[in-house]
PDB file of C-alpha atoms in Angstrom:
ATOM      1  CA  HIS A   1      -9.089  -9.425  45.109  1.00 69.00           C
ATOM      2  CA  VAL A   2     -12.229 -11.463  44.472  1.00 79.00           C
ATOM      3  CA  ALA A   3     -11.991 -10.666  40.737  1.00 81.00           C
ATOM      4  CA  ALA A   4      -8.362 -11.890  40.675  1.00 81.00           C
ATOM      5  CA  LYS A   5      -9.392 -15.194  42.305  1.00 81.00           C
ATOM      6  CA  ALA A   6     -12.291 -15.554  39.854  1.00 87.00           C
ATOM      7  CA  TYR A   7      -9.923 -14.890  36.932  1.00 88.00           C
ATOM      8  CA  ALA A   8      -7.442 -17.446  38.194  1.00 83.00           C
ATOM      9  CA  LEU A   9     -10.246 -19.973  38.521  1.00 85.00           C
ATOM     10  CA  VAL A  10     -11.314 -19.307  34.955  1.00 90.00           C
ATOM     11  CA  LEU A  11      -7.807 -19.733  33.622  1.00 88.00           C
ATOM     12  CA  GLN A  12      -7.098 -22.868  35.676  1.00 85.00           C
ATOM     13  CA  CYS A  13     -10.411 -24.738  35.438  1.00 88.00           C
ATOM     14  CA  ILE A  14     -13.151 -23.227  33.295  1.00 93.00           C
ATOM     15  CA  ALA A  15     -11.184 -22.217  30.228  1.00 94.00           C
ATOM     16  CA  PRO A  16      -9.494 -25.568  29.732  1.00 94.00           C
ATOM     17  CA  ASP A  17     -12.754 -27.431  30.380  1.00 94.00           C
ATOM     18  CA  THR A  18     -14.636 -25.326  27.813  1.00 96.00           C
ATOM     19  CA  VAL A  19     -11.872 -25.809  25.196  1.00 95.00           C
ATOM     20  CA  LEU A  20     -11.906 -29.562  25.799  1.00 93.00           C
ATOM     21  CA  CYS A  21     -15.703 -29.653  25.500  1.00 93.00           C
ATOM     22  CA  GLY A  22     -15.642 -27.350  22.438  1.00 93.00           C
ATOM     23  CA  ASP A  23     -18.015 -24.943  24.207  1.00 95.00           C
ATOM     24  CA  TYR A  24     -16.540 -21.781  22.858  1.00 94.00           C
ATOM     25  CA  LYS A  25     -19.699 -19.754  23.349  1.00 94.00           C
ATOM     26  CA  LEU A  26     -19.560 -20.406  27.094  1.00 96.00           C
ATOM     27  CA  LEU A  27     -15.904 -19.485  27.181  1.00 96.00           C
ATOM     28  CA  LYS A  28     -16.642 -16.240  25.357  1.00 95.00           C
ATOM     29  CA  ARG A  29     -19.437 -15.425  27.827  1.00 96.00           C
ATOM     30  CA  VAL A  30     -17.239 -16.147  30.864  1.00 96.00           C
ATOM     31  CA  LEU A  31     -14.313 -14.111  29.535  1.00 95.00           C
ATOM     32  CA  GLY A  32     -16.697 -11.289  28.591  1.00 94.00           C
ATOM     33  CA  GLY A  33     -17.557 -10.873  32.260  1.00 93.00           C
ATOM     34  CA  PHE A  34     -14.142  -9.473  33.124  1.00 93.00           C
ATOM     35  CA  ASP A  35     -13.035  -5.891  32.991  1.00 91.00           C
ATOM     36  CA  VAL A  36      -9.752  -6.382  31.053  1.00 89.00           C
ATOM     37  CA  THR A  37      -8.371  -3.109  32.275  1.00 88.00           C
ATOM     38  CA  ARG A  38      -8.463  -4.467  35.824  1.00 86.00           C
ATOM     39  CA  VAL A  39      -7.190  -7.980  35.126  1.00 85.00           C
ATOM     40  CA  CYS A  40      -3.430  -8.575  35.720  1.00 82.00           C
ATOM     41  CA  ASP A  41      -1.750 -10.406  32.878  1.00 83.00           C
ATOM     42  CA  TRP A  42      -4.814 -10.420  30.624  1.00 88.00           C
ATOM     43  CA  ALA A  43      -2.604 -10.512  27.520  1.00 86.00           C
ATOM     44  CA  SER A  44      -0.957 -13.817  28.448  1.00 84.00           C
ATOM     45  CA  GLY A  45      -4.117 -15.458  29.722  1.00 89.00           C
ATOM     46  CA  GLY A  46      -7.676 -14.367  28.965  1.00 91.00           C
ATOM     47  CA  GLN A  47      -6.658 -12.568  25.705  1.00 91.00           C
ATOM     48  CA  VAL A  48      -5.177 -15.773  24.339  1.00 91.00           C
ATOM     49  CA  TYR A  49      -8.406 -17.648  24.959  1.00 94.00           C
ATOM     50  CA  GLU A  50     -10.447 -14.710  23.653  1.00 93.00           C
ATOM     51  CA  SER A  51      -8.349 -14.580  20.439  1.00 91.00           C
ATOM     52  CA  PHE A  52      -8.782 -18.279  19.931  1.00 93.00           C
ATOM     53  CA  VAL A  53     -12.559 -18.074  20.271  1.00 94.00           C
ATOM     54  CA  ALA A  54     -12.781 -15.123  17.905  1.00 90.00           C
ATOM     55  CA  ALA A  55     -10.708 -16.848  15.284  1.00 86.00           C
ATOM     56  CA  VAL A  56     -12.793 -20.044  15.519  1.00 89.00           C
ATOM     57  CA  GLU A  57     -16.000 -18.044  15.217  1.00 88.00           C
ATOM     58  CA  ASP A  58     -14.902 -15.623  12.465  1.00 82.00           C
ATOM     59  CA  LEU A  59     -13.186 -17.959  10.001  1.00 81.00           C
ATOM     60  CA  PRO A  60     -16.055 -20.179   8.801  1.00 82.00           C
ATOM     61  CA  ALA A  61     -18.200 -17.197   7.727  1.00 80.00           C
ATOM     62  CA  ALA A  62     -15.272 -15.501   6.045  1.00 78.00           C
ATOM     63  CA  LEU A  63     -14.392 -18.699   4.128  1.00 77.00           C
ATOM     64  CA  GLU A  64     -18.029 -19.033   3.092  1.00 80.00           C
ATOM     65  CA  ARG A  65     -17.965 -15.494   1.733  1.00 76.00           C
ATOM     66  CA  VAL A  66     -14.799 -16.266  -0.171  1.00 71.00           C
ATOM     67  CA  ALA A  67     -16.499 -19.332  -1.734  1.00 71.00           C
ATOM     68  CA  SER A  68     -19.627 -17.358  -2.665  1.00 75.00           C
ATOM     69  CA  SER A  69     -17.657 -14.394  -4.022  1.00 69.00           C
ATOM     70  CA  SER A  70     -15.715 -16.689  -6.332  1.00 63.00           C
ATOM     71  CA  ASP A  71     -18.981 -18.269  -7.466  1.00 61.00           C
ATOM     72  CA  ASP A  72     -20.636 -14.876  -8.049  1.00 60.00           C
ATOM     73  CA  ASN A  73     -17.882 -13.555 -10.330  1.00 53.00           C
ATOM     74  CA  ASP A  74     -16.320 -11.165  -7.773  1.00 51.00           C
ATOM     75  CA  ASP A  75     -18.541  -8.177  -7.263  1.00 52.00           C
ATOM     76  CA  GLY A  76     -15.967  -6.195  -5.292  1.00 52.00           C
ATOM     77  CA  CYS A  77     -16.546  -7.991  -1.995  1.00 54.00           C
ATOM     78  CA  GLY A  78     -13.646 -10.350  -2.666  1.00 59.00           C
ATOM     79  CA  ASP A  79     -11.017  -7.807  -1.686  1.00 65.00           C
ATOM     80  CA  THR A  80     -12.657  -7.067   1.629  1.00 68.00           C
ATOM     81  CA  THR A  81     -13.110 -10.772   2.364  1.00 71.00           C
ATOM     82  CA  GLN A  82      -9.511 -11.483   1.433  1.00 71.00           C
ATOM     83  CA  GLU A  83      -8.367  -8.724   3.834  1.00 76.00           C
ATOM     84  CA  GLU A  84     -10.571 -10.190   6.550  1.00 76.00           C
ATOM     85  CA  ILE A  85      -9.080 -13.652   5.989  1.00 76.00           C
ATOM     86  CA  GLY A  86      -5.599 -12.135   5.920  1.00 76.00           C
ATOM     87  CA  ASP A  87      -6.363 -10.510   9.307  1.00 79.00           C
ATOM     88  CA  ILE A  88      -7.611 -13.803  10.688  1.00 78.00           C
ATOM     89  CA  TYR A  89      -4.526 -15.562   9.395  1.00 78.00           C
ATOM     90  CA  GLN A  90      -2.304 -12.997  11.084  1.00 79.00           C
ATOM     91  CA  ARG A  91      -4.210 -13.559  14.337  1.00 80.00           C
ATOM     92  CA  MET A  92      -3.669 -17.283  13.933  1.00 82.00           C
ATOM     93  CA  GLY A  93       0.077 -16.764  13.723  1.00 80.00           C
ATOM     94  CA  SER A  94      -0.008 -14.574  16.785  1.00 83.00           C
ATOM     95  CA  LEU A  95      -2.170 -17.096  18.584  1.00 86.00           C
ATOM     96  CA  LEU A  96       0.216 -19.984  17.760  1.00 83.00           C
ATOM     97  CA  ALA A  97       3.055 -17.813  19.159  1.00 83.00           C
ATOM     98  CA  ALA A  98       1.083 -17.014  22.319  1.00 86.00           C
ATOM     99  CA  LEU A  99       0.072 -20.590  23.238  1.00 86.00           C
ATOM    100  CA  PRO A 100       3.451 -21.472  24.792  1.00 83.00           C
ATOM    101  CA  SER A 101       3.163 -18.392  27.024  1.00 80.00           C
ATOM    102  CA  LEU A 102      -0.219 -19.607  28.148  1.00 81.00           C
ATOM    103  CA  ALA A 103       1.372 -22.930  29.088  1.00 78.00           C
ATOM    104  CA  THR A 104       4.150 -21.149  30.931  1.00 77.00           C
ATOM    105  CA  ARG A 105       1.695 -18.950  32.774  1.00 72.00           C
ATOM    106  CA  PHE A 106      -0.253 -22.040  33.870  1.00 69.00           C
ATOM    107  CA  GLU A 107       2.978 -23.731  34.947  1.00 67.00           C
ATOM    108  CA  SER A 108       3.810 -20.825  37.225  1.00 64.00           C
ATOM    109  CA  LEU A 109       0.343 -20.885  38.720  1.00 61.00           C
ATOM    110  CA  VAL A 110       0.384 -24.622  39.327  1.00 57.00           C
ATOM    111  CA  GLY A 111       3.883 -24.299  40.796  1.00 55.00           C
ATOM    112  CA  LEU A 112       2.221 -22.413  43.638  1.00 51.00           C
ATOM    113  CA  TYR A 113       0.048 -25.434  44.400  1.00 48.00           C
ATOM    114  CA  MET A 114       2.542 -28.316  43.938  1.00 48.00           C
ATOM    115  CA  GLY A 115       3.719 -29.818  47.178  1.00 46.00           C
ATOM    116  CA  CYS A 116       1.173 -28.035  49.353  1.00 45.00           C
ATOM    117  CA  GLU A 117      -2.504 -27.476  49.711  1.00 43.00           C
ATOM    118  CA  ALA A 118      -2.425 -23.735  48.991  1.00 45.00           C
ATOM    119  CA  PHE A 119      -5.415 -21.737  47.928  1.00 54.00           C
ATOM    120  CA  TRP A 120      -8.385 -24.014  47.219  1.00 60.00           C
ATOM    121  CA  PHE A 121      -6.647 -26.940  45.412  1.00 66.00           C
ATOM    122  CA  THR A 122      -4.980 -30.009  46.691  1.00 73.00           C
ATOM    123  CA  GLU A 123      -1.730 -31.238  45.186  1.00 73.00           C
ATOM    124  CA  SER A 124      -3.627 -33.972  43.332  1.00 78.00           C
ATOM    125  CA  GLU A 125      -6.141 -31.427  41.923  1.00 77.00           C
ATOM    126  CA  ALA A 126      -3.287 -29.162  40.838  1.00 75.00           C
ATOM    127  CA  ARG A 127      -1.681 -32.069  38.941  1.00 77.00           C
ATOM    128  CA  ASP A 128      -5.000 -32.906  37.249  1.00 83.00           C
ATOM    129  CA  MET A 129      -5.463 -29.255  36.314  1.00 82.00           C
ATOM    130  CA  HIS A 130      -1.989 -29.198  34.769  1.00 80.00           C
ATOM    131  CA  ILE A 131      -2.775 -32.203  32.625  1.00 83.00           C
ATOM    132  CA  LYS A 132      -6.123 -30.825  31.569  1.00 87.00           C
ATOM    133  CA  SER A 133      -4.566 -27.453  30.706  1.00 87.00           C
ATOM    134  CA  SER A 134      -1.786 -29.063  28.685  1.00 85.00           C
ATOM    135  CA  VAL A 135      -4.296 -31.082  26.673  1.00 87.00           C
ATOM    136  CA  ALA A 136      -6.469 -27.983  26.172  1.00 90.00           C
ATOM    137  CA  ILE A 137      -3.569 -25.959  24.889  1.00 89.00           C
ATOM    138  CA  SER A 138      -2.577 -28.824  22.578  1.00 87.00           C
ATOM    139  CA  ASP A 139      -6.137 -28.981  21.298  1.00 89.00           C
ATOM    140  CA  MET A 140      -6.051 -25.240  20.710  1.00 91.00           C
ATOM    141  CA  ALA A 141      -2.843 -25.653  18.713  1.00 88.00           C
ATOM    142  CA  SER A 142      -4.469 -28.430  16.624  1.00 86.00           C
ATOM    143  CA  VAL A 143      -7.518 -26.338  15.930  1.00 88.00           C
ATOM    144  CA  VAL A 144      -5.352 -23.327  14.915  1.00 87.00           C
ATOM    145  CA  ALA A 145      -3.265 -25.529  12.582  1.00 84.00           C
ATOM    146  CA  ARG A 146      -6.386 -26.909  10.988  1.00 84.00           C
ATOM    147  CA  LEU A 147      -7.811 -23.412  10.489  1.00 84.00           C
ATOM    148  CA  ILE A 148      -4.513 -22.227   8.995  1.00 81.00           C
ATOM    149  CA  HIS A 149      -4.704 -25.108   6.549  1.00 81.00           C
ATOM    150  CA  GLU A 150      -8.321 -24.203   5.660  1.00 81.00           C
ATOM    151  CA  ILE A 151      -7.292 -20.595   4.991  1.00 79.00           C
ATOM    152  CA  GLU A 152      -4.437 -21.648   2.759  1.00 77.00           C
ATOM    153  CA  ALA A 153      -6.672 -24.072   0.914  1.00 77.00           C
ATOM    154  CA  ALA A 154      -9.201 -21.323   0.266  1.00 73.00           C
ATOM    155  CA  ILE A 155      -6.681 -18.632  -0.660  1.00 69.00           C
ATOM    156  CA  GLY A 156      -4.500 -20.940  -2.687  1.00 61.00           C
ATOM    157  CA  GLY A 157      -7.325 -21.784  -5.072  1.00 44.00           C
ATOM    158  CA  ASP A 158      -8.944 -19.554  -7.643  1.00 39.00           C
ATOM    159  CA  VAL A 159      -9.717 -16.805  -5.122  1.00 39.00           C
ATOM    160  CA  VAL A 160      -6.440 -14.958  -5.420  1.00 36.00           C
ATOM    161  CA  SER A 161      -3.219 -15.344  -7.329  1.00 37.00           C
ATOM    162  CA  LYS A 162      -0.237 -17.028  -5.770  1.00 39.00           C
ATOM    163  CA  ALA A 163       1.547 -13.663  -5.412  1.00 33.00           C
ATOM    164  CA  ALA A 164      -1.420 -12.259  -3.487  1.00 37.00           C
ATOM    165  CA  ALA A 165      -1.643 -15.413  -1.406  1.00 41.00           C
ATOM    166  CA  SER A 166       1.977 -15.122  -0.402  1.00 43.00           C
ATOM    167  CA  SER A 167       1.492 -11.537   0.727  1.00 41.00           C
ATOM    168  CA  LEU A 168      -1.626 -12.439   2.714  1.00 39.00           C
ATOM    169  CA  LEU A 169      -0.074 -15.544   4.194  1.00 41.00           C
ATOM    170  CA  PRO A 170       3.521 -14.748   5.265  1.00 42.00           C
ATOM    171  CA  LEU A 171       4.222 -17.908   7.250  1.00 43.00           C
ATOM    172  CA  ALA A 172       6.051 -20.452   5.165  1.00 42.00           C
ATOM    173  CA  GLN A 173       5.158 -24.107   5.670  1.00 49.00           C
ATOM    174  CA  ASP A 174       8.492 -24.725   7.340  1.00 47.00           C
ATOM    175  CA  MET A 175       7.878 -21.879   9.838  1.00 49.00           C
ATOM    176  CA  ARG A 176       4.427 -23.294  10.643  1.00 54.00           C
ATOM    177  CA  ILE A 177       5.875 -26.714  11.293  1.00 57.00           C
ATOM    178  CA  LEU A 178       8.613 -25.211  13.429  1.00 55.00           C
ATOM    179  CA  ARG A 179       6.119 -23.172  15.500  1.00 58.00           C
ATOM    180  CA  THR A 180       3.864 -26.218  15.961  1.00 60.00           C
ATOM    181  CA  PHE A 181       6.852 -28.329  16.996  1.00 58.00           C
ATOM    182  CA  LYS A 182       8.038 -25.709  19.507  1.00 61.00           C
ATOM    183  CA  MET A 183       4.481 -25.383  20.886  1.00 60.00           C
ATOM    184  CA  ALA A 184       4.194 -29.186  21.252  1.00 62.00           C
ATOM    185  CA  ARG A 185       7.579 -29.344  23.049  1.00 62.00           C
ATOM    186  CA  SER A 186       6.575 -26.605  25.491  1.00 62.00           C
ATOM    187  CA  VAL A 187       3.482 -28.412  26.885  1.00 56.00           C
TER     188      VAL A 187
END
């Protein structure tokens, strides 16, 4: 029961605050303190934040390896790095798809507070949390879109052929725009 309240507090207050402050290491530490097998709805809450942090942390190093492998005449590490970037890209698509569910989950939690002083939040605090969460989710979508663009810029260059790039990166630009639009409309 205490763990459920702590988890709700993290999703409602701490996670949006850390995203807005760009303190992803703190968010990772806080989320790491939960036993995911005992947390209800981890996949639509904590896992979304955890996937976001992992993508933000993993991508810069992978892109750096791509740049250095293309400079070093490809010593065999390029394929592994391309697979890693392809995996990160796939996670980005899944993350973009999961952000609206995070917003919906927050809406249902805040609905409990609106119009009454339930739990430990006043109606005004619940409204402020809703705004902060919406902005944090929007920021996450912006970061993911920027990272997708960075991946496509790195893959689209001399690193791999256009055919290989299209197999690694299955989301067409129109689909990416549509997903971003749907995400923006849902918050």
